[in-house]
Amino acid sequence: MRVTTRWMRGFAASALSAFMLGVAVPSPPLAAADDHSGPRLRVDATALDESLACHGDLAGGPGAPVLLIPGTTLEPRGNFDWNYEPALRQLGRSYCAVTLPGHAMGDIQIAAEYVVHALRTMSDRARRRIDVVGFSQGGMISRWALKFWPDTRDDVDDLVGIDPSNHGTLDAYPVCAAGCAPAFWQQQTGSHFLAALNAGQETYPGISYTQMYTLTDEVVVPNFPPAPSSELRAGPGRIRNVAVQQICPVHLADHLSMGSIDAVGYALVRDAITHEGPADPARVDRSVCAQPLMPGVDPLTLPVNEARYNAEVATTLATYPHVPAEPALADYARGRRD
């Protein structure tokens, strides 16, 4: 088990002070605010606390706790409570899910502060590194947190993206022709947001990155060779980019099924969070190609849950206010390449 550098610094300082005063060493403390790096969070602390819902003992049990981050238009309940959450419970893994504001349709720079808080809070409670599993925008947004709040790099062991929008999507151009939600502007291929995110290195040492995607993705476009949007391409982290068709060549999966029921995608997620380093397709049993649903999905309630999932996406798309242009980059993001 690897504990976080921030937690160790706090414990070392307490131990040294206690030794010099001749008193007993106290229990290891949680991180102090001055151990944080990066810009000050602008979101109200109460809102940040209320956004994180956890299950199980983060400090105990097998394997690292998992942070689940939903995709654009979704909240954790509709995205994960009928698939990944029960699957993680079957594995005996503790987990938390973070609710991003406005169904993840607003300025991703603001939503990323919720992720920063989630990473710090989970790692501090667990007193070890955590794993992150995110779908679509949820698979990309942690990278913004890691880039601009460097202390969070000590909090993450595995970062797993399911069809992540790492390099944007061409689909956003027609969608945003007459205005669209801020998050769509920012996930448009060539946006100022994505240019800032991907400037310089895309990964960091000490973190294992598994980026999986389907070649038939109709939302994150293009997600096929020679340059799939979901892939990570530069940096010192341990990177594994995998199309599910590398495991099952005739596998058909669209964007929403990848983030909810896809058995091949889940097999890669499970491999990543149960082994050292990123997922290895060679370890995935090819019998998964014949499985219609990932573990955790109840076939009896599948129609109701899929209808709920699709309705949340459709309702959010229809009702979220449009803006005429991409949100301005925050001052801290301008000109940064590390």
PDB file of N, CA and C in Angstrom, residues 57-125:
ATOM      1  N   ASP A  57     -15.692   1.360   3.811  1.00  0.00           N
ATOM      2  CA  ASP A  57     -14.581   1.878   4.611  1.00  0.00           C
ATOM      3  C   ASP A  57     -13.425   2.232   3.688  1.00  0.00           C
ATOM      4  N   LEU A  58     -13.203   3.539   3.479  1.00  0.00           N
ATOM      5  CA  LEU A  58     -12.154   3.959   2.551  1.00  0.00           C
ATOM      6  C   LEU A  58     -10.762   3.550   3.032  1.00  0.00           C
ATOM      7  N   ALA A  59     -10.591   3.450   4.332  1.00  0.00           N
ATOM      8  CA  ALA A  59      -9.271   3.135   4.876  1.00  0.00           C
ATOM      9  C   ALA A  59      -9.029   1.640   5.016  1.00  0.00           C
ATOM     10  N   GLY A  60     -10.045   0.823   4.794  1.00  0.00           N
ATOM     11  CA  GLY A  60      -9.894  -0.615   4.952  1.00  0.00           C
ATOM     12  C   GLY A  60     -10.370  -1.354   3.723  1.00  0.00           C
ATOM     13  N   GLY A  61     -10.322  -2.665   3.812  1.00  0.00           N
ATOM     14  CA  GLY A  61     -10.798  -3.487   2.706  1.00  0.00           C
ATOM     15  C   GLY A  61      -9.745  -3.676   1.642  1.00  0.00           C
ATOM     16  N   PRO A  62     -10.012  -4.599   0.718  1.00  0.00           N
ATOM     17  CA  PRO A  62      -9.026  -4.900  -0.330  1.00  0.00           C
ATOM     18  C   PRO A  62      -8.994  -3.832  -1.411  1.00  0.00           C
ATOM     19  N   GLY A  63      -7.819  -3.503  -1.858  1.00  0.00           N
ATOM     20  CA  GLY A  63      -7.676  -2.575  -2.972  1.00  0.00           C
ATOM     21  C   GLY A  63      -7.970  -1.143  -2.593  1.00  0.00           C
ATOM     22  N   ALA A  64      -7.556  -0.245  -3.473  1.00  0.00           N
ATOM     23  CA  ALA A  64      -7.746   1.177  -3.236  1.00  0.00           C
ATOM     24  C   ALA A  64      -9.198   1.572  -3.420  1.00  0.00           C
ATOM     25  N   PRO A  65      -9.674   2.573  -2.676  1.00  0.00           N
ATOM     26  CA  PRO A  65     -11.010   3.105  -2.944  1.00  0.00           C
ATOM     27  C   PRO A  65     -11.081   3.669  -4.355  1.00  0.00           C
ATOM     28  N   VAL A  66     -12.282   3.667  -4.916  1.00  0.00           N
ATOM     29  CA  VAL A  66     -12.478   4.107  -6.302  1.00  0.00           C
ATOM     30  C   VAL A  66     -13.353   5.354  -6.319  1.00  0.00           C
ATOM     31  N   LEU A  67     -12.919   6.376  -7.038  1.00  0.00           N
ATOM     32  CA  LEU A  67     -13.734   7.562  -7.286  1.00  0.00           C
ATOM     33  C   LEU A  67     -14.399   7.412  -8.641  1.00  0.00           C
ATOM     34  N   LEU A  68     -15.727   7.491  -8.673  1.00  0.00           N
ATOM     35  CA  LEU A  68     -16.500   7.422  -9.910  1.00  0.00           C
ATOM     36  C   LEU A  68     -16.900   8.836 -10.326  1.00  0.00           C
ATOM     37  N   ILE A  69     -16.651   9.176 -11.601  1.00  0.00           N
ATOM     38  CA  ILE A  69     -16.977  10.507 -12.115  1.00  0.00           C
ATOM     39  C   ILE A  69     -17.858  10.336 -13.352  1.00  0.00           C
ATOM     40  N   PRO A  70     -19.068  10.908 -13.321  1.00  0.00           N
ATOM     41  CA  PRO A  70     -20.002  10.701 -14.435  1.00  0.00           C
ATOM     42  C   PRO A  70     -19.654  11.540 -15.663  1.00  0.00           C
ATOM     43  N   GLY A  71     -20.342  11.231 -16.756  1.00  0.00           N
ATOM     44  CA  GLY A  71     -20.140  11.948 -18.001  1.00  0.00           C
ATOM     45  C   GLY A  71     -21.023  13.177 -18.120  1.00  0.00           C
ATOM     46  N   THR A  72     -20.796  13.955 -19.163  1.00  0.00           N
ATOM     47  CA  THR A  72     -21.604  15.127 -19.453  1.00  0.00           C
ATOM     48  C   THR A  72     -23.068  14.734 -19.590  1.00  0.00           C
ATOM     49  N   THR A  73     -23.962  15.545 -19.026  1.00  0.00           N
ATOM     50  CA  THR A  73     -25.420  15.377 -18.982  1.00  0.00           C
ATOM     51  C   THR A  73     -25.867  14.458 -17.860  1.00  0.00           C
ATOM     52  N   LEU A  74     -24.948  13.891 -17.070  1.00  0.00           N
ATOM     53  CA  LEU A  74     -25.310  12.857 -16.110  1.00  0.00           C
ATOM     54  C   LEU A  74     -24.885  13.211 -14.691  1.00  0.00           C
ATOM     55  N   GLU A  75     -25.573  12.595 -13.740  1.00  0.00           N
ATOM     56  CA  GLU A  75     -25.164  12.582 -12.348  1.00  0.00           C
ATOM     57  C   GLU A  75     -24.842  11.141 -11.962  1.00  0.00           C
ATOM     58  N   PRO A  76     -24.135  10.932 -10.847  1.00  0.00           N
ATOM     59  CA  PRO A  76     -23.725   9.564 -10.514  1.00  0.00           C
ATOM     60  C   PRO A  76     -24.868   8.571 -10.410  1.00  0.00           C
ATOM     61  N   ARG A  77     -26.014   9.017  -9.860  1.00  0.00           N
ATOM     62  CA  ARG A  77     -27.110   8.074  -9.666  1.00  0.00           C
ATOM     63  C   ARG A  77     -27.546   7.451 -10.994  1.00  0.00           C
ATOM     64  N   GLY A  78     -27.788   8.259 -11.996  1.00  0.00           N
ATOM     65  CA  GLY A  78     -28.221   7.728 -13.285  1.00  0.00           C
ATOM     66  C   GLY A  78     -27.118   7.023 -14.040  1.00  0.00           C
ATOM     67  N   ASN A  79     -25.876   7.467 -13.825  1.00  0.00           N
ATOM     68  CA  ASN A  79     -24.758   6.890 -14.568  1.00  0.00           C
ATOM     69  C   ASN A  79     -24.275   5.570 -13.961  1.00  0.00           C
ATOM     70  N   PHE A  80     -24.211   5.494 -12.624  1.00  0.00           N
ATOM     71  CA  PHE A  80     -23.474   4.396 -11.997  1.00  0.00           C
ATOM     72  C   PHE A  80     -24.245   3.535 -11.003  1.00  0.00           C
ATOM     73  N   ASP A  81     -25.404   3.955 -10.483  1.00  0.00           N
ATOM     74  CA  ASP A  81     -25.992   3.195  -9.372  1.00  0.00           C
ATOM     75  C   ASP A  81     -26.561   1.846  -9.799  1.00  0.00           C
ATOM     76  N   TRP A  82     -26.631   1.585 -11.098  1.00  0.00           N
ATOM     77  CA  TRP A  82     -27.173   0.315 -11.593  1.00  0.00           C
ATOM     78  C   TRP A  82     -26.139  -0.514 -12.336  1.00  0.00           C
ATOM     79  N   ASN A  83     -24.883  -0.127 -12.272  1.00  0.00           N
ATOM     80  CA  ASN A  83     -23.838  -0.868 -12.978  1.00  0.00           C
ATOM     81  C   ASN A  83     -22.521  -0.875 -12.198  1.00  0.00           C
ATOM     82  N   TYR A  84     -21.784   0.230 -12.242  1.00  0.00           N
ATOM     83  CA  TYR A  84     -20.460   0.235 -11.618  1.00  0.00           C
ATOM     84  C   TYR A  84     -20.515   0.188 -10.097  1.00  0.00           C
ATOM     85  N   GLU A  85     -21.495   0.819  -9.490  1.00  0.00           N
ATOM     86  CA  GLU A  85     -21.563   0.772  -8.023  1.00  0.00           C
ATOM     87  C   GLU A  85     -21.834  -0.647  -7.520  1.00  0.00           C
ATOM     88  N   PRO A  86     -22.854  -1.352  -8.022  1.00  0.00           N
ATOM     89  CA  PRO A  86     -23.014  -2.740  -7.565  1.00  0.00           C
ATOM     90  C   PRO A  86     -21.850  -3.646  -7.954  1.00  0.00           C
ATOM     91  N   ALA A  87     -21.216  -3.382  -9.097  1.00  0.00           N
ATOM     92  CA  ALA A  87     -20.059  -4.195  -9.489  1.00  0.00           C
ATOM     93  C   ALA A  87     -18.909  -3.999  -8.507  1.00  0.00           C
ATOM     94  N   LEU A  88     -18.682  -2.769  -8.065  1.00  0.00           N
ATOM     95  CA  LEU A  88     -17.620  -2.513  -7.092  1.00  0.00           C
ATOM     96  C   LEU A  88     -17.952  -3.146  -5.744  1.00  0.00           C
ATOM     97  N   ARG A  89     -19.228  -3.131  -5.370  1.00  0.00           N
ATOM     98  CA  ARG A  89     -19.608  -3.801  -4.122  1.00  0.00           C
ATOM     99  C   ARG A  89     -19.350  -5.299  -4.221  1.00  0.00           C
ATOM    100  N   GLN A  90     -19.596  -5.885  -5.380  1.00  0.00           N
ATOM    101  CA  GLN A  90     -19.306  -7.311  -5.572  1.00  0.00           C
ATOM    102  C   GLN A  90     -17.818  -7.597  -5.411  1.00  0.00           C
ATOM    103  N   LEU A  91     -16.990  -6.643  -5.806  1.00  0.00           N
ATOM    104  CA  LEU A  91     -15.536  -6.797  -5.654  1.00  0.00           C
ATOM    105  C   LEU A  91     -15.065  -6.535  -4.228  1.00  0.00           C
ATOM    106  N   GLY A  92     -15.975  -6.024  -3.387  1.00  0.00           N
ATOM    107  CA  GLY A  92     -15.594  -5.662  -2.033  1.00  0.00           C
ATOM    108  C   GLY A  92     -14.840  -4.352  -1.953  1.00  0.00           C
ATOM    109  N   ARG A  93     -14.979  -3.517  -2.977  1.00  0.00           N
ATOM    110  CA  ARG A  93     -14.233  -2.261  -3.016  1.00  0.00           C
ATOM    111  C   ARG A  93     -15.087  -1.113  -2.494  1.00  0.00           C
ATOM    112  N   SER A  94     -14.492  -0.285  -1.667  1.00  0.00           N
ATOM    113  CA  SER A  94     -15.138   0.952  -1.264  1.00  0.00           C
ATOM    114  C   SER A  94     -15.042   1.946  -2.412  1.00  0.00           C
ATOM    115  N   TYR A  95     -15.988   2.885  -2.432  1.00  0.00           N
ATOM    116  CA  TYR A  95     -15.995   3.842  -3.530  1.00  0.00           C
ATOM    117  C   TYR A  95     -16.719   5.112  -3.108  1.00  0.00           C
ATOM    118  N   CYS A  96     -16.471   6.168  -3.854  1.00  0.00           N
ATOM    119  CA  CYS A  96     -17.223   7.419  -3.745  1.00  0.00           C
ATOM    120  C   CYS A  96     -17.610   7.844  -5.154  1.00  0.00           C
ATOM    121  N   ALA A  97     -18.677   8.616  -5.248  1.00  0.00           N
ATOM    122  CA  ALA A  97     -19.089   9.206  -6.520  1.00  0.00           C
ATOM    123  C   ALA A  97     -19.243  10.700  -6.317  1.00  0.00           C
ATOM    124  N   VAL A  98     -18.758  11.477  -7.259  1.00  0.00           N
ATOM    125  CA  VAL A  98     -18.832  12.930  -7.151  1.00  0.00           C
ATOM    126  C   VAL A  98     -19.881  13.454  -8.126  1.00  0.00           C
ATOM    127  N   THR A  99     -20.747  14.319  -7.619  1.00  0.00           N
ATOM    128  CA  THR A  99     -21.761  14.966  -8.443  1.00  0.00           C
ATOM    129  C   THR A  99     -21.211  16.299  -8.932  1.00  0.00           C
ATOM    130  N   LEU A 100     -21.065  16.440 -10.234  1.00  0.00           N
ATOM    131  CA  LEU A 100     -20.574  17.686 -10.815  1.00  0.00           C
ATOM    132  C   LEU A 100     -21.752  18.635 -11.015  1.00  0.00           C
ATOM    133  N   PRO A 101     -21.535  19.932 -10.893  1.00  0.00           N
ATOM    134  CA  PRO A 101     -22.663  20.879 -10.970  1.00  0.00           C
ATOM    135  C   PRO A 101     -23.329  20.868 -12.343  1.00  0.00           C
ATOM    136  N   GLY A 102     -24.667  21.055 -12.330  1.00  0.00           N
ATOM    137  CA  GLY A 102     -25.388  21.180 -13.590  1.00  0.00           C
ATOM    138  C   GLY A 102     -25.284  19.984 -14.496  1.00  0.00           C
ATOM    139  N   HIS A 103     -25.250  18.774 -13.911  1.00  0.00           N
ATOM    140  CA  HIS A 103     -25.109  17.556 -14.734  1.00  0.00           C
ATOM    141  C   HIS A 103     -23.868  17.621 -15.625  1.00  0.00           C
ATOM    142  N   ALA A 104     -22.805  18.226 -15.098  1.00  0.00           N
ATOM    143  CA  ALA A 104     -21.518  18.336 -15.817  1.00  0.00           C
ATOM    144  C   ALA A 104     -21.645  19.090 -17.132  1.00  0.00           C
ATOM    145  N   MET A 105     -22.582  20.035 -17.193  1.00  0.00           N
ATOM    146  CA  MET A 105     -22.785  20.814 -18.422  1.00  0.00           C
ATOM    147  C   MET A 105     -22.158  22.205 -18.350  1.00  0.00           C
ATOM    148  N   GLY A 106     -21.777  22.643 -17.163  1.00  0.00           N
ATOM    149  CA  GLY A 106     -21.227  23.977 -16.993  1.00  0.00           C
ATOM    150  C   GLY A 106     -19.740  24.031 -17.293  1.00  0.00           C
ATOM    151  N   ASP A 107     -19.111  25.109 -16.866  1.00  0.00           N
ATOM    152  CA  ASP A 107     -17.681  25.325 -17.071  1.00  0.00           C
ATOM    153  C   ASP A 107     -16.899  24.193 -16.407  1.00  0.00           C
ATOM    154  N   ILE A 108     -16.142  23.436 -17.194  1.00  0.00           N
ATOM    155  CA  ILE A 108     -15.395  22.298 -16.658  1.00  0.00           C
ATOM    156  C   ILE A 108     -14.319  22.764 -15.683  1.00  0.00           C
ATOM    157  N   GLN A 109     -13.855  23.977 -15.823  1.00  0.00           N
ATOM    158  CA  GLN A 109     -12.869  24.495 -14.872  1.00  0.00           C
ATOM    159  C   GLN A 109     -13.447  24.570 -13.465  1.00  0.00           C
ATOM    160  N   ILE A 110     -14.738  24.899 -13.358  1.00  0.00           N
ATOM    161  CA  ILE A 110     -15.400  24.899 -12.051  1.00  0.00           C
ATOM    162  C   ILE A 110     -15.665  23.470 -11.593  1.00  0.00           C
ATOM    163  N   ALA A 111     -16.166  22.628 -12.490  1.00  0.00           N
ATOM    164  CA  ALA A 111     -16.435  21.235 -12.136  1.00  0.00           C
ATOM    165  C   ALA A 111     -15.166  20.537 -11.652  1.00  0.00           C
ATOM    166  N   ALA A 112     -14.028  20.905 -12.215  1.00  0.00           N
ATOM    167  CA  ALA A 112     -12.770  20.268 -11.821  1.00  0.00           C
ATOM    168  C   ALA A 112     -12.434  20.521 -10.354  1.00  0.00           C
ATOM    169  N   GLU A 113     -12.923  21.623  -9.794  1.00  0.00           N
ATOM    170  CA  GLU A 113     -12.664  21.884  -8.383  1.00  0.00           C
ATOM    171  C   GLU A 113     -13.361  20.843  -7.506  1.00  0.00           C
ATOM    172  N   TYR A 114     -14.512  20.354  -7.940  1.00  0.00           N
ATOM    173  CA  TYR A 114     -15.183  19.283  -7.216  1.00  0.00           C
ATOM    174  C   TYR A 114     -14.333  18.013  -7.259  1.00  0.00           C
ATOM    175  N   VAL A 115     -13.676  17.779  -8.374  1.00  0.00           N
ATOM    176  CA  VAL A 115     -12.815  16.608  -8.494  1.00  0.00           C
ATOM    177  C   VAL A 115     -11.569  16.775  -7.630  1.00  0.00           C
ATOM    178  N   VAL A 116     -10.987  17.961  -7.617  1.00  0.00           N
ATOM    179  CA  VAL A 116      -9.836  18.227  -6.749  1.00  0.00           C
ATOM    180  C   VAL A 116     -10.194  17.908  -5.299  1.00  0.00           C
ATOM    181  N   HIS A 117     -11.336  18.425  -4.866  1.00  0.00           N
ATOM    182  CA  HIS A 117     -11.786  18.185  -3.494  1.00  0.00           C
ATOM    183  C   HIS A 117     -12.010  16.689  -3.245  1.00  0.00           C
ATOM    184  N   ALA A 118     -12.601  16.002  -4.208  1.00  0.00           N
ATOM    185  CA  ALA A 118     -12.858  14.570  -4.054  1.00  0.00           C
ATOM    186  C   ALA A 118     -11.555  13.780  -3.941  1.00  0.00           C
ATOM    187  N   LEU A 119     -10.585  14.097  -4.779  1.00  0.00           N
ATOM    188  CA  LEU A 119      -9.300  13.398  -4.717  1.00  0.00           C
ATOM    189  C   LEU A 119      -8.633  13.591  -3.367  1.00  0.00           C
ATOM    190  N   ARG A 120      -8.577  14.838  -2.919  1.00  0.00           N
ATOM    191  CA  ARG A 120      -7.933  15.129  -1.634  1.00  0.00           C
ATOM    192  C   ARG A 120      -8.670  14.467  -0.480  1.00  0.00           C
ATOM    193  N   THR A 121      -9.995  14.597  -0.477  1.00  0.00           N
ATOM    194  CA  THR A 121     -10.793  14.074   0.631  1.00  0.00           C
ATOM    195  C   THR A 121     -10.696  12.561   0.720  1.00  0.00           C
ATOM    196  N   MET A 122     -10.841  11.876  -0.414  1.00  0.00           N
ATOM    197  CA  MET A 122     -10.783  10.419  -0.395  1.00  0.00           C
ATOM    198  C   MET A 122      -9.409   9.913   0.016  1.00  0.00           C
ATOM    199  N   SER A 123      -8.362  10.508  -0.546  1.00  0.00           N
ATOM    200  CA  SER A 123      -7.010  10.065  -0.222  1.00  0.00           C
ATOM    201  C   SER A 123      -6.691  10.304   1.246  1.00  0.00           C
ATOM    202  N   ASP A 124      -7.131  11.449   1.776  1.00  0.00           N
ATOM    203  CA  ASP A 124      -6.883  11.742   3.184  1.00  0.00           C
ATOM    204  C   ASP A 124      -7.627  10.771   4.095  1.00  0.00           C
ATOM    205  N   ARG A 125      -8.882  10.466   3.767  1.00  0.00           N
ATOM    206  CA  ARG A 125      -9.652   9.519   4.587  1.00  0.00           C
ATOM    207  C   ARG A 125      -9.078   8.112   4.491  1.00  0.00           C
TER     208      ARG A 125
END
